[in-house]
Amino acid sequence: MWLFKRKGPSGFSSSSTAEEVTQGIDGSGLTAIVTGASSGIGAETARVLALRGVSVIMGVRNMAAGQEVKDAIVKETPEAKVDVSELDLSSLASVRNFAKEFKSSGRPLNILINNAGVMATPFKLSKDNIELQFATNQLGHFLLTNLLLDKMKKTCHQTKREGRIVIVASEAHRYPYREGVRFDKINDQEGYSSFFAYGQSKLSNVLHANELARRLKQEDDADITANSLHPGAITTNLFRHVGILGGLASTVGKYVLKNIPQGASTTCYVALHPQVRGISGEYFGDNNIAKASSMAMDADLGRRLWDFSVSLTNPK
């Protein structure tokens, strides 16, 4: 039970569920990709989008777990349109392969939900020799978004419907390293902090969304929005690397944390709700527009992160 239930301007609150914020919305004719959809709020996001008629592609690292989620969705909603595709955000090769296969399918793309992530992991390098949290939470999604952007633009032109890019960040974006993003020390093991590295990756998510929104606004024919959000403090398997805090979260979570249907609500709200039409470059929390940190709103930092991400992913 989430303790704080005051509704915001949207009419929804922190206790609203994903089903509640999408009640009455017809998503038929829309196609969405949801990364990290094999568990937690990603699975709930996929379920609720499918419930509303959206054709959903689940991008998952664990195909067996993804198939189980798909089977559960189809059992609940037999007419649901759900597919499962392999996607490991910590591997740029996997991201490229996923994007290539999706584009070759000829399917449209209206909504991209960058949800997958890792949290507070011990120091480790990705398959591309980049610190794992930054590689997974920022670079993988940065590359995926860039590779699919032209497909989204084409879909917008053909369907005359707004495209939406939704990036799941966190309030942890307020607690990165002192310098924000350690451009010159991204792989520094000696100075590594699992929590600050997570904050760095989540700050990067907000900066990415803001810079992408700025760039899209400069294109007259790009009817695509980009927003970031904080899903709320939720007891999910993200806590598996945080030791005693993970146990504490499980023990007291039912009293002070959101449950998964509540945790997925802001993602579904930003992805589907008509109230969000035309809104871009904003940070959402509890199904309402919220205020990101001053560092997250630093346009110069956002542009520098964009160039840095390009240099590490070579998206073209």
Short mmCIF file of C-alpha atoms in Angstrom, two decimals:
data_model
loop_
_atom_site.label_atom_id
_atom_site.label_comp_id
_atom_site.label_asym_id
_atom_site.label_seq_id
_atom_site.Cartn_x
_atom_site.Cartn_y
_atom_site.Cartn_z
CA MET A 1 0.00 0.00 0.00
CA TRP A 2 1.52 3.31 -1.11
CA LEU A 3 1.04 5.87 1.65
CA PHE A 4 0.88 9.11 -0.33
CA LYS A 5 -2.16 9.41 -2.57
CA ARG A 6 -2.67 13.11 -3.34
CA LYS A 7 -3.74 13.57 -6.93
CA GLY A 8 -1.87 15.96 -9.19
CA PRO A 9 -3.12 18.10 -12.13
CA SER A 10 -3.48 14.98 -14.29
CA GLY A 11 -6.08 13.58 -11.92
CA PHE A 12 -3.77 10.71 -11.00
CA SER A 13 -1.45 10.10 -8.07
CA SER A 14 1.38 7.91 -6.88
CA SER A 15 -1.13 5.21 -5.96
CA SER A 16 -2.71 5.08 -9.43
CA THR A 17 -2.10 1.85 -11.31
CA ALA A 18 -1.16 1.32 -14.94
CA GLU A 19 -4.64 0.03 -15.69
CA GLU A 20 -6.25 3.04 -14.02
CA VAL A 21 -4.25 5.65 -15.95
CA THR A 22 -5.04 3.97 -19.28
CA GLN A 23 -8.70 3.17 -18.59
CA GLY A 24 -10.79 3.84 -21.69
CA ILE A 25 -7.81 4.44 -23.99
CA ASP A 26 -7.90 2.56 -27.30
CA GLY A 27 -4.38 1.63 -28.34
CA SER A 28 -5.37 -0.50 -31.30
CA GLY A 29 -3.32 0.26 -34.38
CA LEU A 30 -0.29 1.25 -32.29
CA THR A 31 2.94 -0.72 -32.09
CA ALA A 32 5.29 -0.44 -29.11
CA ILE A 33 8.67 -1.83 -28.13
CA VAL A 34 9.22 -2.33 -24.40
CA THR A 35 12.74 -3.18 -23.27
CA GLY A 36 13.29 -5.21 -20.11
CA ALA A 37 9.77 -6.61 -20.36
CA SER A 38 10.45 -10.03 -18.83
CA SER A 39 9.87 -8.93 -15.23
CA GLY A 40 8.83 -6.09 -12.92
CA ILE A 41 7.40 -2.90 -14.30
CA GLY A 42 8.51 -3.80 -17.82
CA ALA A 43 6.32 -6.90 -17.80
CA GLU A 44 3.40 -4.93 -16.35
CA THR A 45 3.87 -2.21 -18.95
CA ALA A 46 3.75 -4.80 -21.74
CA ARG A 47 0.65 -6.41 -20.19
CA VAL A 48 -1.30 -3.18 -19.86
CA LEU A 49 -0.36 -1.88 -23.31
CA ALA A 50 -1.49 -5.21 -24.80
CA LEU A 51 -4.69 -4.99 -22.73
CA ARG A 52 -5.38 -1.63 -24.39
CA GLY A 53 -4.92 -3.08 -27.87
CA VAL A 54 -1.32 -2.06 -28.54
CA SER A 55 0.81 -4.51 -30.52
CA VAL A 56 3.79 -5.09 -28.20
CA ILE A 57 7.31 -6.30 -28.92
CA MET A 58 9.07 -7.33 -25.72
CA GLY A 59 12.82 -6.81 -25.91
CA VAL A 60 14.29 -9.19 -23.34
CA ARG A 61 17.63 -10.70 -22.39
CA ASN A 62 16.09 -13.86 -20.94
CA MET A 63 13.95 -15.37 -23.69
CA ALA A 64 12.48 -18.10 -21.47
CA ALA A 65 11.31 -15.53 -18.92
CA GLY A 66 9.99 -13.35 -21.71
CA GLN A 67 8.00 -16.22 -23.15
CA GLU A 68 6.46 -16.89 -19.75
CA VAL A 69 5.33 -13.27 -19.52
CA LYS A 70 3.90 -13.41 -23.04
CA ASP A 71 2.02 -16.63 -22.24
CA ALA A 72 0.54 -15.04 -19.11
CA ILE A 73 -0.55 -11.96 -21.07
CA VAL A 74 -2.20 -14.00 -23.81
CA LYS A 75 -3.90 -16.23 -21.23
CA GLU A 76 -5.41 -13.15 -19.60
CA THR A 77 -6.15 -11.36 -22.89
CA PRO A 78 -6.47 -13.93 -25.71
CA GLU A 79 -6.62 -11.23 -28.40
CA ALA A 80 -3.37 -9.63 -27.21
CA LYS A 81 -0.70 -9.05 -29.85
CA VAL A 82 2.64 -9.77 -28.17
CA ASP A 83 6.00 -10.90 -29.53
CA VAL A 84 9.25 -11.63 -27.74
CA SER A 85 12.66 -10.75 -29.19
CA GLU A 86 16.13 -11.14 -27.72
CA LEU A 87 17.78 -7.92 -26.62
CA ASP A 88 20.75 -7.47 -24.28
CA LEU A 89 21.18 -3.75 -23.69
CA SER A 90 24.69 -4.26 -22.32
CA SER A 91 25.83 -5.49 -25.75
CA LEU A 92 25.94 -3.06 -28.65
CA ALA A 93 26.00 -6.01 -31.06
CA SER A 94 22.78 -7.34 -29.54
CA VAL A 95 21.17 -3.91 -29.83
CA ARG A 96 22.16 -3.68 -33.48
CA ASN A 97 20.84 -7.16 -34.19
CA PHE A 98 17.51 -6.43 -32.47
CA ALA A 99 17.08 -3.18 -34.41
CA LYS A 100 18.05 -4.86 -37.70
CA GLU A 101 15.54 -7.67 -37.20
CA PHE A 102 12.77 -5.27 -36.22
CA LYS A 103 13.34 -3.00 -39.20
CA SER A 104 13.47 -5.95 -41.58
CA SER A 105 10.08 -7.10 -40.28
CA GLY A 106 8.41 -4.11 -41.92
CA ARG A 107 6.39 -3.36 -38.82
CA PRO A 108 5.57 0.22 -37.81
CA LEU A 109 6.79 1.75 -34.55
CA ASN A 110 4.73 4.29 -32.66
CA ILE A 111 6.07 3.94 -29.12
CA LEU A 112 9.55 3.10 -27.82
CA ILE A 113 9.79 2.45 -24.10
CA ASN A 114 13.37 2.30 -22.82
CA ASN A 115 12.73 0.50 -19.56
CA ALA A 116 15.47 -2.11 -19.07
CA GLY A 117 18.17 -1.43 -16.54
CA VAL A 118 20.57 -2.66 -13.90
CA MET A 119 21.07 -1.06 -10.50
CA ALA A 120 24.03 -0.66 -8.16
CA THR A 121 26.03 -3.55 -9.60
CA PRO A 122 29.58 -4.35 -8.50
CA PHE A 123 32.15 -2.92 -10.89
CA LYS A 124 32.10 -4.78 -14.16
CA LEU A 125 32.79 -3.99 -17.80
CA SER A 126 30.27 -4.74 -20.51
CA LYS A 127 31.03 -6.86 -23.56
CA ASP A 128 32.13 -3.61 -25.20
CA ASN A 129 34.49 -2.78 -22.30
CA ILE A 130 32.34 -0.01 -20.85
CA GLU A 131 31.24 0.21 -17.20
CA LEU A 132 28.16 -1.99 -17.01
CA GLN A 133 25.56 0.42 -15.59
CA PHE A 134 26.43 3.20 -18.03
CA ALA A 135 26.62 0.69 -20.89
CA THR A 136 23.24 -0.90 -20.13
CA ASN A 137 21.16 1.97 -18.83
CA GLN A 138 22.45 4.71 -21.14
CA LEU A 139 24.45 3.53 -24.14
CA GLY A 140 22.33 0.53 -25.09
CA HIS A 141 19.17 2.60 -25.11
CA PHE A 142 20.89 5.54 -26.80
CA LEU A 143 21.95 3.29 -29.68
CA LEU A 144 18.59 1.53 -29.86
CA THR A 145 16.75 4.85 -30.04
CA ASN A 146 19.01 6.22 -32.77
CA LEU A 147 18.72 3.04 -34.83
CA LEU A 148 14.92 3.06 -34.66
CA LEU A 149 14.31 6.79 -34.99
CA ASP A 150 13.91 6.79 -38.77
CA LYS A 151 11.39 3.95 -38.49
CA MET A 152 9.41 6.01 -35.98
CA LYS A 153 9.50 9.06 -38.25
CA LYS A 154 8.28 6.98 -41.19
CA THR A 155 5.47 5.55 -39.07
CA CYS A 156 4.41 9.05 -38.00
CA HIS A 157 4.29 10.24 -41.60
CA GLN A 158 2.30 7.24 -42.75
CA THR A 159 -0.17 7.06 -39.88
CA LYS A 160 -0.42 10.76 -38.96
CA ARG A 161 -0.12 9.73 -35.31
CA GLU A 162 2.33 11.10 -32.78
CA GLY A 163 5.30 8.93 -31.89
CA ARG A 164 6.43 8.73 -28.27
CA ILE A 165 9.81 7.82 -26.81
CA VAL A 166 9.62 7.08 -23.10
CA ILE A 167 12.82 6.74 -21.08
CA VAL A 168 12.56 5.25 -17.62
CA ALA A 169 15.00 7.14 -15.39
CA SER A 170 14.92 7.51 -11.61
CA GLU A 171 15.08 10.03 -8.79
CA ALA A 172 18.57 8.57 -8.38
CA HIS A 173 19.52 10.96 -11.19
CA ARG A 174 19.91 13.53 -8.40
CA TYR A 175 22.77 11.51 -6.87
CA PRO A 176 25.47 10.92 -9.48
CA TYR A 177 29.18 11.48 -9.06
CA ARG A 178 30.04 15.06 -8.11
CA GLU A 179 30.85 15.94 -11.72
CA GLY A 180 27.65 14.35 -13.00
CA VAL A 181 29.00 12.23 -15.83
CA ARG A 182 32.60 11.09 -15.56
CA PHE A 183 33.42 11.46 -19.23
CA ASP A 184 37.16 10.99 -18.70
CA LYS A 185 36.82 8.27 -16.06
CA ILE A 186 33.84 6.22 -17.20
CA ASN A 187 35.75 2.98 -16.57
CA ASP A 188 37.64 4.05 -13.45
CA GLN A 189 37.45 1.05 -11.13
CA GLU A 190 39.42 2.63 -8.29
CA GLY A 191 36.95 5.50 -7.84
CA TYR A 192 33.88 3.39 -8.62
CA SER A 193 30.77 3.69 -6.47
CA SER A 194 27.91 1.38 -7.40
CA PHE A 195 25.31 3.92 -6.22
CA PHE A 196 26.90 6.99 -7.81
CA ALA A 197 27.42 5.02 -11.02
CA TYR A 198 23.72 4.19 -11.02
CA GLY A 199 22.92 7.86 -10.43
CA GLN A 200 25.24 8.78 -13.30
CA SER A 201 23.39 6.41 -15.64
CA LYS A 202 19.98 7.72 -14.59
CA LEU A 203 21.13 11.34 -14.93
CA SER A 204 22.25 10.36 -18.42
CA ASN A 205 18.75 9.02 -19.15
CA VAL A 206 17.14 12.37 -18.33
CA LEU A 207 19.79 14.30 -20.25
CA HIS A 208 19.32 11.98 -23.23
CA ALA A 209 15.56 12.50 -23.27
CA ASN A 210 15.92 16.26 -23.03
CA GLU A 211 18.54 16.53 -25.76
CA LEU A 212 16.58 14.19 -28.02
CA ALA A 213 13.45 16.28 -27.48
CA ARG A 214 15.41 19.43 -28.35
CA ARG A 215 16.66 17.89 -31.58
CA LEU A 216 13.25 16.58 -32.58
CA LYS A 217 11.65 19.98 -32.01
CA GLN A 218 14.06 21.42 -34.58
CA GLU A 219 12.70 19.04 -37.22
CA ASP A 220 9.46 20.41 -38.65
CA ASP A 221 8.26 17.02 -39.86
CA ALA A 222 9.12 14.97 -36.76
CA ASP A 223 5.94 14.47 -34.74
CA ILE A 224 7.76 12.53 -32.02
CA THR A 225 8.05 13.37 -28.35
CA ALA A 226 10.73 12.26 -25.90
CA ASN A 227 10.23 12.28 -22.14
CA SER A 228 11.83 10.71 -19.08
CA LEU A 229 10.27 9.61 -15.83
CA HIS A 230 10.72 8.29 -12.32
CA PRO A 231 8.58 5.18 -11.84
CA GLY A 232 8.72 5.41 -8.07
CA ALA A 233 10.44 3.35 -5.41
CA ILE A 234 9.37 -0.20 -6.17
CA THR A 235 10.35 -3.59 -4.80
CA THR A 236 11.63 -5.37 -7.92
CA ASN A 237 14.62 -7.53 -8.79
CA LEU A 238 16.63 -4.34 -9.39
CA PHE A 239 17.40 -4.57 -5.65
CA ARG A 240 19.25 -7.86 -6.05
CA HIS A 241 22.69 -6.19 -5.93
CA VAL A 242 22.13 -3.96 -2.91
CA GLY A 243 22.50 -6.47 -0.09
CA ILE A 244 20.83 -5.54 3.18
CA LEU A 245 18.84 -2.78 1.49
CA GLY A 246 17.26 -5.38 -0.75
CA GLY A 247 16.05 -7.34 2.25
CA LEU A 248 14.80 -4.18 3.92
CA ALA A 249 12.95 -3.20 0.75
CA SER A 250 11.22 -6.56 0.66
CA THR A 251 10.30 -6.40 4.34
CA VAL A 252 8.91 -2.87 4.58
CA GLY A 253 8.15 -2.35 0.91
CA LYS A 254 4.47 -3.15 1.19
CA TYR A 255 4.11 -0.20 3.56
CA VAL A 256 6.23 2.52 1.93
CA LEU A 257 7.01 1.43 -1.63
CA LYS A 258 4.86 1.18 -4.71
CA ASN A 259 3.70 -2.15 -5.98
CA ILE A 260 4.42 -3.13 -9.58
CA PRO A 261 1.04 -2.01 -11.06
CA GLN A 262 1.62 1.40 -9.46
CA GLY A 263 5.25 1.45 -10.54
CA ALA A 264 4.35 0.88 -14.19
CA SER A 265 1.65 3.56 -14.19
CA THR A 266 3.76 6.59 -15.08
CA THR A 267 5.35 4.75 -17.99
CA CYS A 268 1.94 3.77 -19.35
CA TYR A 269 0.57 7.27 -18.71
CA VAL A 270 3.37 8.96 -20.66
CA ALA A 271 3.18 6.35 -23.43
CA LEU A 272 -0.58 6.39 -24.02
CA HIS A 273 -2.53 9.14 -22.33
CA PRO A 274 -4.01 11.95 -24.49
CA GLN A 275 -3.03 14.50 -21.81
CA VAL A 276 0.62 14.00 -22.81
CA ARG A 277 -0.02 14.81 -26.47
CA GLY A 278 2.61 17.27 -27.75
CA ILE A 279 4.54 17.36 -24.47
CA SER A 280 8.26 16.73 -24.94
CA GLY A 281 11.44 17.18 -22.96
CA GLU A 282 9.70 16.81 -19.62
CA TYR A 283 10.39 14.67 -16.56
CA PHE A 284 7.41 12.86 -15.04
CA GLY A 285 6.76 11.34 -11.65
CA ASP A 286 3.60 9.86 -10.13
CA ASN A 287 1.70 10.39 -13.40
CA ASN A 288 2.33 14.13 -13.45
CA ILE A 289 5.00 16.48 -14.75
CA ALA A 290 7.74 16.77 -12.14
CA LYS A 291 10.94 18.77 -11.77
CA ALA A 292 14.28 17.18 -12.61
CA SER A 293 17.55 18.29 -11.03
CA SER A 294 19.33 21.39 -12.27
CA MET A 295 22.14 19.20 -13.61
CA ALA A 296 19.60 17.15 -15.59
CA MET A 297 18.37 20.38 -17.16
CA ASP A 298 21.86 21.50 -18.21
CA ALA A 299 21.61 21.71 -22.01
CA ASP A 300 25.39 21.96 -22.47
CA LEU A 301 25.87 18.80 -20.42
CA GLY A 302 23.17 17.12 -22.48
CA ARG A 303 24.90 17.98 -25.74
CA ARG A 304 28.24 16.79 -24.39
CA LEU A 305 26.67 13.50 -23.28
CA TRP A 306 25.09 13.09 -26.71
CA ASP A 307 28.44 13.51 -28.46
CA PHE A 308 30.11 11.20 -25.95
CA SER A 309 27.44 8.54 -26.48
CA VAL A 310 27.80 8.81 -30.24
CA SER A 311 31.56 8.32 -29.95
CA LEU A 312 31.06 5.11 -27.96
CA THR A 313 28.25 3.61 -30.03
CA ASN A 314 28.81 4.80 -33.61
CA PRO A 315 25.05 4.67 -34.35
CA LYS A 316 25.25 5.31 -38.10
#
